[in-house]
């Protein structure tokens, strides 16, 4: 079955009772047993649910994974991944990742004996140099949030395997349409399904995918124990959004390419980062590793942070919002929004300047978004 067909059909069969072409929403907490010790595959929705099971089968298929687990949020999926580790273990984490991940590592998990070293994951030598005897996991994003760096997955897998370290990749920005990290030998792939995988700003969710049964069994046990499960209704909405994933992503990418080109040529823009531009530092890696460049852009204005604020406040179509990956175009100020909890000194050291602007390109007509940016830039 080809990818575009998997997106629409994998894991989904007509309901055997009614013939419904869509899976029912099993909005139930518990299930009646046939007799003591004998159930019909389900006993309690915190453990499993038929609607969630369909979603997980679909997500596993499009990620080319043996197993997928649907979580209540992207961060609960992140948390479950780190709970594979023990007190005293060490994590190497990319230094350009979602601010919620660094907040969790630095302010919560550190209380339980987990230590973290942040490195630029593009630099394979820096990653190797950060390895300690206690290092048990490497956590990276590609493309990263918000600087859109591209990590060479073959190099990272080689390092992880050489040192018997788990490699986990947040592939939210790429989606399985453009990148499937498990095919490179990665151990765990994570997505915030809130973003592109649902695509309509309707749900909060996350997913973990793996080809290793030992990892799947442990993560499933962790999820059941802490209760970080997605609701049946959210699963159903996620399934509905997934059906157009391949179509949406191509439109996101096409529009982002045009908009990135417009921004790069604008006299008020200092620089633009978009993996599809030849000027992107890892453009060649992105071309070799991905089948497309997704819909995220980062840029900064020549007049700095205040000009960026004026731009964002002047826009009409581009909503100033925290999230990304939706059909609507959204613009974000990472320093005060997604990465507000990262200490200023650390943030600036990692290249997350006060003037950095992140743009999540939607599926509107690109001309309208360019026109909105043009009038906003005129006021910046």
PDB file of C-alpha atoms in Angstrom, residues 65-317:
ATOM      1  CA  UNK A  65       6.515   1.461  12.467  1.00  0.00           C
ATOM      2  CA  UNK A  66       5.594  -1.793  14.146  1.00  0.00           C
ATOM      3  CA  UNK A  67       4.017   0.031  17.086  1.00  0.00           C
ATOM      4  CA  UNK A  68       2.461   3.411  17.900  1.00  0.00           C
ATOM      5  CA  UNK A  69       0.979   4.746  21.133  1.00  0.00           C
ATOM      6  CA  UNK A  70      -1.379   7.733  21.204  1.00  0.00           C
ATOM      7  CA  UNK A  71      -0.940  10.131  24.128  1.00  0.00           C
ATOM      8  CA  UNK A  72      -2.969  12.944  25.678  1.00  0.00           C
ATOM      9  CA  UNK A  73      -0.422  15.546  24.544  1.00  0.00           C
ATOM     10  CA  UNK A  74       2.954  15.865  22.918  1.00  0.00           C
ATOM     11  CA  UNK A  75       4.517  16.595  26.296  1.00  0.00           C
ATOM     12  CA  UNK A  76       2.997  13.474  27.873  1.00  0.00           C
ATOM     13  CA  UNK A  77       4.629  11.491  25.053  1.00  0.00           C
ATOM     14  CA  UNK A  78       7.920  13.277  25.776  1.00  0.00           C
ATOM     15  CA  UNK A  79       7.552  12.498  29.483  1.00  0.00           C
ATOM     16  CA  UNK A  80       6.867   8.811  28.819  1.00  0.00           C
ATOM     17  CA  UNK A  81      10.018   8.621  26.689  1.00  0.00           C
ATOM     18  CA  UNK A  82      12.213  10.033  29.438  1.00  0.00           C
ATOM     19  CA  UNK A  83      10.532   7.711  31.956  1.00  0.00           C
ATOM     20  CA  UNK A  84      12.295   4.855  30.171  1.00  0.00           C
ATOM     21  CA  UNK A  85      15.361   6.125  32.038  1.00  0.00           C
ATOM     22  CA  UNK A  86      16.383   5.879  35.695  1.00  0.00           C
ATOM     23  CA  UNK A  87      17.750   8.203  38.352  1.00  0.00           C
ATOM     24  CA  UNK A  88      21.414   8.863  37.661  1.00  0.00           C
ATOM     25  CA  UNK A  89      21.049   8.548  33.901  1.00  0.00           C
ATOM     26  CA  UNK A  90      22.266  11.258  31.544  1.00  0.00           C
ATOM     27  CA  UNK A  91      20.501  12.682  28.475  1.00  0.00           C
ATOM     28  CA  UNK A  92      22.075  14.499  25.540  1.00  0.00           C
ATOM     29  CA  UNK A  93      19.483  16.909  24.180  1.00  0.00           C
ATOM     30  CA  UNK A  94      19.625  19.163  21.158  1.00  0.00           C
ATOM     31  CA  UNK A  95      20.050  22.780  22.209  1.00  0.00           C
ATOM     32  CA  UNK A  96      17.372  23.969  19.782  1.00  0.00           C
ATOM     33  CA  UNK A  97      14.225  22.138  20.844  1.00  0.00           C
ATOM     34  CA  UNK A  98      10.746  23.114  21.992  1.00  0.00           C
ATOM     35  CA  UNK A  99      10.959  25.136  25.213  1.00  0.00           C
ATOM     36  CA  UNK A 100       8.586  22.762  27.007  1.00  0.00           C
ATOM     37  CA  UNK A 101      11.129  19.954  26.657  1.00  0.00           C
ATOM     38  CA  UNK A 102      13.939  21.970  28.252  1.00  0.00           C
ATOM     39  CA  UNK A 103      11.537  23.139  30.973  1.00  0.00           C
ATOM     40  CA  UNK A 104      10.650  19.515  31.743  1.00  0.00           C
ATOM     41  CA  UNK A 105      14.259  18.341  31.765  1.00  0.00           C
ATOM     42  CA  UNK A 106      15.633  21.274  33.772  1.00  0.00           C
ATOM     43  CA  UNK A 107      12.821  21.964  36.235  1.00  0.00           C
ATOM     44  CA  UNK A 108      11.054  18.623  36.735  1.00  0.00           C
ATOM     45  CA  UNK A 109      13.071  15.573  35.712  1.00  0.00           C
ATOM     46  CA  UNK A 110      16.264  16.944  37.249  1.00  0.00           C
ATOM     47  CA  UNK A 111      14.547  16.561  40.645  1.00  0.00           C
ATOM     48  CA  UNK A 112      14.455  12.817  40.030  1.00  0.00           C
ATOM     49  CA  UNK A 113      18.137  12.467  39.239  1.00  0.00           C
ATOM     50  CA  UNK A 114      18.119  12.856  35.456  1.00  0.00           C
ATOM     51  CA  UNK A 115      20.917  15.097  34.153  1.00  0.00           C
ATOM     52  CA  UNK A 116      21.056  16.788  30.749  1.00  0.00           C
ATOM     53  CA  UNK A 117      23.732  18.199  28.456  1.00  0.00           C
ATOM     54  CA  UNK A 118      22.569  20.452  25.606  1.00  0.00           C
ATOM     55  CA  UNK A 119      24.485  20.399  22.332  1.00  0.00           C
ATOM     56  CA  UNK A 120      23.979  21.524  18.762  1.00  0.00           C
ATOM     57  CA  UNK A 121      22.723  18.261  17.258  1.00  0.00           C
ATOM     58  CA  UNK A 122      23.926  19.324  13.798  1.00  0.00           C
ATOM     59  CA  UNK A 123      27.491  18.902  15.111  1.00  0.00           C
ATOM     60  CA  UNK A 124      28.067  15.140  15.346  1.00  0.00           C
ATOM     61  CA  UNK A 125      31.463  15.661  17.026  1.00  0.00           C
ATOM     62  CA  UNK A 126      29.835  17.780  19.743  1.00  0.00           C
ATOM     63  CA  UNK A 127      27.282  15.041  20.368  1.00  0.00           C
ATOM     64  CA  UNK A 128      30.019  12.385  20.603  1.00  0.00           C
ATOM     65  CA  UNK A 129      32.060  14.562  22.964  1.00  0.00           C
ATOM     66  CA  UNK A 130      29.075  14.986  25.291  1.00  0.00           C
ATOM     67  CA  UNK A 131      28.682  11.234  25.868  1.00  0.00           C
ATOM     68  CA  UNK A 132      29.380  10.054  29.421  1.00  0.00           C
ATOM     69  CA  UNK A 133      29.301   6.580  30.983  1.00  0.00           C
ATOM     70  CA  UNK A 134      25.818   7.424  32.307  1.00  0.00           C
ATOM     71  CA  UNK A 135      24.449   8.627  28.940  1.00  0.00           C
ATOM     72  CA  UNK A 136      21.383   6.558  28.054  1.00  0.00           C
ATOM     73  CA  UNK A 137      19.488   8.690  25.530  1.00  0.00           C
ATOM     74  CA  UNK A 138      19.971  11.264  22.794  1.00  0.00           C
ATOM     75  CA  UNK A 139      16.916  13.471  22.180  1.00  0.00           C
ATOM     76  CA  UNK A 140      16.807  15.613  19.057  1.00  0.00           C
ATOM     77  CA  UNK A 141      14.410  17.418  16.773  1.00  0.00           C
ATOM     78  CA  UNK A 142      14.782  17.626  13.002  1.00  0.00           C
ATOM     79  CA  UNK A 143      13.885  20.145  11.745  1.00  0.00           C
ATOM     80  CA  UNK A 144      14.387  21.898  15.070  1.00  0.00           C
ATOM     81  CA  UNK A 145      12.041  24.318  16.798  1.00  0.00           C
ATOM     82  CA  UNK A 146      12.396  27.185  16.043  1.00  0.00           C
ATOM     83  CA  UNK A 147      15.693  27.500  14.101  1.00  0.00           C
ATOM     84  CA  UNK A 148      14.869  24.716  11.622  1.00  0.00           C
ATOM     85  CA  UNK A 149      18.263  23.039  11.851  1.00  0.00           C
ATOM     86  CA  UNK A 150      18.530  19.687  10.083  1.00  0.00           C
ATOM     87  CA  UNK A 151      20.356  16.861  11.854  1.00  0.00           C
ATOM     88  CA  UNK A 152      22.053  14.157   9.806  1.00  0.00           C
ATOM     89  CA  UNK A 153      20.146  11.108  11.062  1.00  0.00           C
ATOM     90  CA  UNK A 154      22.583   8.566   9.626  1.00  0.00           C
ATOM     91  CA  UNK A 155      25.411  10.166  11.604  1.00  0.00           C
ATOM     92  CA  UNK A 156      23.312  10.335  14.765  1.00  0.00           C
ATOM     93  CA  UNK A 157      22.179   6.696  14.479  1.00  0.00           C
ATOM     94  CA  UNK A 158      25.806   5.631  14.039  1.00  0.00           C
ATOM     95  CA  UNK A 159      26.821   7.445  17.241  1.00  0.00           C
ATOM     96  CA  UNK A 160      23.897   6.045  19.231  1.00  0.00           C
ATOM     97  CA  UNK A 161      24.489   2.455  18.116  1.00  0.00           C
ATOM     98  CA  UNK A 162      28.234   2.647  18.738  1.00  0.00           C
ATOM     99  CA  UNK A 163      27.605   3.619  22.363  1.00  0.00           C
ATOM    100  CA  UNK A 164      24.404   1.585  22.906  1.00  0.00           C
ATOM    101  CA  UNK A 165      22.359   4.740  23.550  1.00  0.00           C
ATOM    102  CA  UNK A 166      18.672   5.194  22.766  1.00  0.00           C
ATOM    103  CA  UNK A 167      18.004   7.737  20.016  1.00  0.00           C
ATOM    104  CA  UNK A 168      14.664   9.560  20.132  1.00  0.00           C
ATOM    105  CA  UNK A 169      13.613  12.023  17.430  1.00  0.00           C
ATOM    106  CA  UNK A 170      10.832  14.597  17.552  1.00  0.00           C
ATOM    107  CA  UNK A 171       9.722  14.684  13.913  1.00  0.00           C
ATOM    108  CA  UNK A 172       6.725  16.988  14.424  1.00  0.00           C
ATOM    109  CA  UNK A 173       7.907  19.605  11.907  1.00  0.00           C
ATOM    110  CA  UNK A 174       8.651  17.078   9.155  1.00  0.00           C
ATOM    111  CA  UNK A 175       5.721  14.639   9.531  1.00  0.00           C
ATOM    112  CA  UNK A 176       5.890  11.151   7.990  1.00  0.00           C
ATOM    113  CA  UNK A 177       5.042  12.750   4.641  1.00  0.00           C
ATOM    114  CA  UNK A 178       8.568  14.153   4.374  1.00  0.00           C
ATOM    115  CA  UNK A 179      10.627  12.082   6.837  1.00  0.00           C
ATOM    116  CA  UNK A 180      10.316   8.697   8.579  1.00  0.00           C
ATOM    117  CA  UNK A 181      13.208   8.502  11.075  1.00  0.00           C
ATOM    118  CA  UNK A 182      12.667   4.829  11.955  1.00  0.00           C
ATOM    119  CA  UNK A 183      13.782   3.970   8.422  1.00  0.00           C
ATOM    120  CA  UNK A 184      17.207   5.399   9.358  1.00  0.00           C
ATOM    121  CA  UNK A 185      17.462   3.181  12.459  1.00  0.00           C
ATOM    122  CA  UNK A 186      16.151   5.626  15.073  1.00  0.00           C
ATOM    123  CA  UNK A 187      14.700   3.900  18.175  1.00  0.00           C
ATOM    124  CA  UNK A 188      11.764   6.193  18.988  1.00  0.00           C
ATOM    125  CA  UNK A 189       9.888   8.806  16.961  1.00  0.00           C
ATOM    126  CA  UNK A 190       7.653  11.360  18.628  1.00  0.00           C
ATOM    127  CA  UNK A 191       5.084  13.744  17.169  1.00  0.00           C
ATOM    128  CA  UNK A 192       2.848  16.350  18.697  1.00  0.00           C
ATOM    129  CA  UNK A 193      -0.355  15.296  16.929  1.00  0.00           C
ATOM    130  CA  UNK A 194      -1.770  18.670  17.942  1.00  0.00           C
ATOM    131  CA  UNK A 195       0.159  20.015  14.977  1.00  0.00           C
ATOM    132  CA  UNK A 196       0.297  18.736  11.382  1.00  0.00           C
ATOM    133  CA  UNK A 197      -0.936  15.203  12.107  1.00  0.00           C
ATOM    134  CA  UNK A 198      -4.374  16.535  13.034  1.00  0.00           C
ATOM    135  CA  UNK A 199      -3.933  19.882  11.315  1.00  0.00           C
ATOM    136  CA  UNK A 200      -7.036  21.804  12.336  1.00  0.00           C
ATOM    137  CA  UNK A 201      -6.302  23.272  15.803  1.00  0.00           C
ATOM    138  CA  UNK A 202      -8.947  20.986  17.318  1.00  0.00           C
ATOM    139  CA  UNK A 203      -7.061  18.621  19.615  1.00  0.00           C
ATOM    140  CA  UNK A 204      -4.126  18.271  21.972  1.00  0.00           C
ATOM    141  CA  UNK A 205      -2.271  15.010  21.434  1.00  0.00           C
ATOM    142  CA  UNK A 206       0.981  13.145  20.945  1.00  0.00           C
ATOM    143  CA  UNK A 207       2.272   9.857  19.580  1.00  0.00           C
ATOM    144  CA  UNK A 208       5.307   7.646  20.063  1.00  0.00           C
ATOM    145  CA  UNK A 209       6.312   5.131  17.388  1.00  0.00           C
ATOM    146  CA  UNK A 210       8.944   2.398  17.527  1.00  0.00           C
ATOM    147  CA  UNK A 211       9.967  -0.877  15.931  1.00  0.00           C
ATOM    148  CA  UNK A 212      11.243  -2.332  19.207  1.00  0.00           C
ATOM    149  CA  UNK A 213       8.785  -4.437  21.176  1.00  0.00           C
ATOM    150  CA  UNK A 214      10.726  -3.997  24.429  1.00  0.00           C
ATOM    151  CA  UNK A 215      10.418  -0.213  24.141  1.00  0.00           C
ATOM    152  CA  UNK A 216       6.757  -0.439  23.135  1.00  0.00           C
ATOM    153  CA  UNK A 217       5.884  -2.712  26.074  1.00  0.00           C
ATOM    154  CA  UNK A 218       7.595  -0.441  28.590  1.00  0.00           C
ATOM    155  CA  UNK A 219       6.103   2.776  27.177  1.00  0.00           C
ATOM    156  CA  UNK A 220       2.648   1.182  27.077  1.00  0.00           C
ATOM    157  CA  UNK A 221       3.041   0.181  30.731  1.00  0.00           C
ATOM    158  CA  UNK A 222       4.176   3.700  31.634  1.00  0.00           C
ATOM    159  CA  UNK A 223       1.217   5.229  29.794  1.00  0.00           C
ATOM    160  CA  UNK A 224      -1.282   2.913  31.486  1.00  0.00           C
ATOM    161  CA  UNK A 225       0.263   3.658  34.873  1.00  0.00           C
ATOM    162  CA  UNK A 226       0.340   7.464  34.603  1.00  0.00           C
ATOM    163  CA  UNK A 227      -2.911   7.689  32.593  1.00  0.00           C
ATOM    164  CA  UNK A 228      -1.630   9.934  29.799  1.00  0.00           C
ATOM    165  CA  UNK A 229      -4.115   8.672  27.213  1.00  0.00           C
ATOM    166  CA  UNK A 230      -5.876  10.526  24.413  1.00  0.00           C
ATOM    167  CA  UNK A 231      -9.661  10.650  24.631  1.00  0.00           C
ATOM    168  CA  UNK A 232     -11.786   8.654  22.158  1.00  0.00           C
ATOM    169  CA  UNK A 233     -13.207  11.869  20.694  1.00  0.00           C
ATOM    170  CA  UNK A 234      -9.752  13.399  20.209  1.00  0.00           C
ATOM    171  CA  UNK A 235      -8.633  10.166  18.531  1.00  0.00           C
ATOM    172  CA  UNK A 236     -11.596  10.334  16.167  1.00  0.00           C
ATOM    173  CA  UNK A 237     -10.871  13.975  15.313  1.00  0.00           C
ATOM    174  CA  UNK A 238      -7.217  13.070  14.763  1.00  0.00           C
ATOM    175  CA  UNK A 239      -8.234  10.297  12.356  1.00  0.00           C
ATOM    176  CA  UNK A 240     -10.387  12.758  10.421  1.00  0.00           C
ATOM    177  CA  UNK A 241      -7.511  15.216  10.121  1.00  0.00           C
ATOM    178  CA  UNK A 242      -5.035  12.543   9.064  1.00  0.00           C
ATOM    179  CA  UNK A 243      -7.002  11.701   5.923  1.00  0.00           C
ATOM    180  CA  UNK A 244      -5.796  14.899   4.243  1.00  0.00           C
ATOM    181  CA  UNK A 245      -2.273  14.958   5.705  1.00  0.00           C
ATOM    182  CA  UNK A 246      -0.472  14.234   2.424  1.00  0.00           C
ATOM    183  CA  UNK A 247      -2.484  16.897   0.574  1.00  0.00           C
ATOM    184  CA  UNK A 248      -2.084  19.519   3.286  1.00  0.00           C
ATOM    185  CA  UNK A 249       1.662  19.015   3.659  1.00  0.00           C
ATOM    186  CA  UNK A 250       2.287  19.528  -0.038  1.00  0.00           C
ATOM    187  CA  UNK A 251       0.332  22.794   0.089  1.00  0.00           C
ATOM    188  CA  UNK A 252       2.132  23.906   3.272  1.00  0.00           C
ATOM    189  CA  UNK A 253       5.469  23.285   1.577  1.00  0.00           C
ATOM    190  CA  UNK A 254       4.589  24.958  -1.733  1.00  0.00           C
ATOM    191  CA  UNK A 255       3.328  28.090   0.007  1.00  0.00           C
ATOM    192  CA  UNK A 256       6.237  28.170   2.467  1.00  0.00           C
ATOM    193  CA  UNK A 257       8.716  28.057  -0.414  1.00  0.00           C
ATOM    194  CA  UNK A 258       7.094  31.101  -2.019  1.00  0.00           C
ATOM    195  CA  UNK A 259       6.769  33.010   1.244  1.00  0.00           C
ATOM    196  CA  UNK A 260      10.355  32.241   2.297  1.00  0.00           C
ATOM    197  CA  UNK A 261      11.556  33.560  -1.059  1.00  0.00           C
ATOM    198  CA  UNK A 262       9.520  36.728  -0.588  1.00  0.00           C
ATOM    199  CA  UNK A 263      10.925  37.292   2.901  1.00  0.00           C
ATOM    200  CA  UNK A 264      14.508  36.591   1.832  1.00  0.00           C
ATOM    201  CA  UNK A 265      14.295  39.276  -0.849  1.00  0.00           C
ATOM    202  CA  UNK A 266      12.641  41.896   1.389  1.00  0.00           C
ATOM    203  CA  UNK A 267      14.813  44.865   2.326  1.00  0.00           C
ATOM    204  CA  UNK A 268      13.671  44.866   5.969  1.00  0.00           C
ATOM    205  CA  UNK A 269      14.481  41.189   6.589  1.00  0.00           C
ATOM    206  CA  UNK A 270      17.945  40.364   7.962  1.00  0.00           C
ATOM    207  CA  UNK A 271      17.845  36.611   7.362  1.00  0.00           C
ATOM    208  CA  UNK A 272      15.467  33.739   6.657  1.00  0.00           C
ATOM    209  CA  UNK A 273      15.741  30.078   7.635  1.00  0.00           C
ATOM    210  CA  UNK A 274      13.762  27.578   5.566  1.00  0.00           C
ATOM    211  CA  UNK A 275      15.246  24.163   4.679  1.00  0.00           C
ATOM    212  CA  UNK A 276      14.062  24.504   1.083  1.00  0.00           C
ATOM    213  CA  UNK A 277      16.165  27.617   0.451  1.00  0.00           C
ATOM    214  CA  UNK A 278      19.687  27.051  -0.933  1.00  0.00           C
ATOM    215  CA  UNK A 279      20.871  29.576   1.669  1.00  0.00           C
ATOM    216  CA  UNK A 280      19.860  27.265   4.541  1.00  0.00           C
ATOM    217  CA  UNK A 281      23.034  25.910   6.238  1.00  0.00           C
ATOM    218  CA  UNK A 282      21.831  22.296   6.040  1.00  0.00           C
ATOM    219  CA  UNK A 283      19.953  22.552   2.736  1.00  0.00           C
ATOM    220  CA  UNK A 284      21.934  19.687   1.184  1.00  0.00           C
ATOM    221  CA  UNK A 285      21.251  17.379   4.147  1.00  0.00           C
ATOM    222  CA  UNK A 286      17.564  18.276   4.016  1.00  0.00           C
ATOM    223  CA  UNK A 287      17.444  17.474   0.287  1.00  0.00           C
ATOM    224  CA  UNK A 288      19.120  14.109   0.819  1.00  0.00           C
ATOM    225  CA  UNK A 289      17.239  13.110   3.962  1.00  0.00           C
ATOM    226  CA  UNK A 290      13.737  14.463   3.398  1.00  0.00           C
ATOM    227  CA  UNK A 291      11.290  14.240   0.513  1.00  0.00           C
ATOM    228  CA  UNK A 292      10.057  17.787   1.202  1.00  0.00           C
ATOM    229  CA  UNK A 293      10.717  20.779   3.434  1.00  0.00           C
ATOM    230  CA  UNK A 294       7.430  21.234   5.345  1.00  0.00           C
ATOM    231  CA  UNK A 295       5.836  24.588   6.137  1.00  0.00           C
ATOM    232  CA  UNK A 296       7.861  26.286   8.888  1.00  0.00           C
ATOM    233  CA  UNK A 297       9.922  29.466   8.436  1.00  0.00           C
ATOM    234  CA  UNK A 298      12.116  31.422  10.866  1.00  0.00           C
ATOM    235  CA  UNK A 299      13.321  34.961  10.219  1.00  0.00           C
ATOM    236  CA  UNK A 300      14.483  38.186  11.827  1.00  0.00           C
ATOM    237  CA  UNK A 301      14.121  41.814  10.808  1.00  0.00           C
ATOM    238  CA  UNK A 302      17.117  44.117  10.390  1.00  0.00           C
ATOM    239  CA  UNK A 303      15.772  46.522  13.005  1.00  0.00           C
ATOM    240  CA  UNK A 304      15.557  43.754  15.611  1.00  0.00           C
ATOM    241  CA  UNK A 305      13.061  42.807  18.279  1.00  0.00           C
ATOM    242  CA  UNK A 306      10.919  45.951  18.274  1.00  0.00           C
ATOM    243  CA  UNK A 307      10.469  45.793  14.510  1.00  0.00           C
ATOM    244  CA  UNK A 308       9.460  42.148  14.853  1.00  0.00           C
ATOM    245  CA  UNK A 309       6.854  43.064  17.454  1.00  0.00           C
ATOM    246  CA  UNK A 310       5.456  45.800  15.229  1.00  0.00           C
ATOM    247  CA  UNK A 311       5.208  43.327  12.362  1.00  0.00           C
ATOM    248  CA  UNK A 312       3.403  40.685  14.402  1.00  0.00           C
ATOM    249  CA  UNK A 313       0.977  43.208  15.868  1.00  0.00           C
ATOM    250  CA  UNK A 314       0.150  44.611  12.421  1.00  0.00           C
ATOM    251  CA  UNK A 315      -0.808  41.340  10.731  1.00  0.00           C
ATOM    252  CA  UNK A 316      -4.409  40.447   9.922  1.00  0.00           C
ATOM    253  CA  UNK A 317      -4.417  36.971   8.366  1.00  0.00           C
TER     254      UNK A 317
END
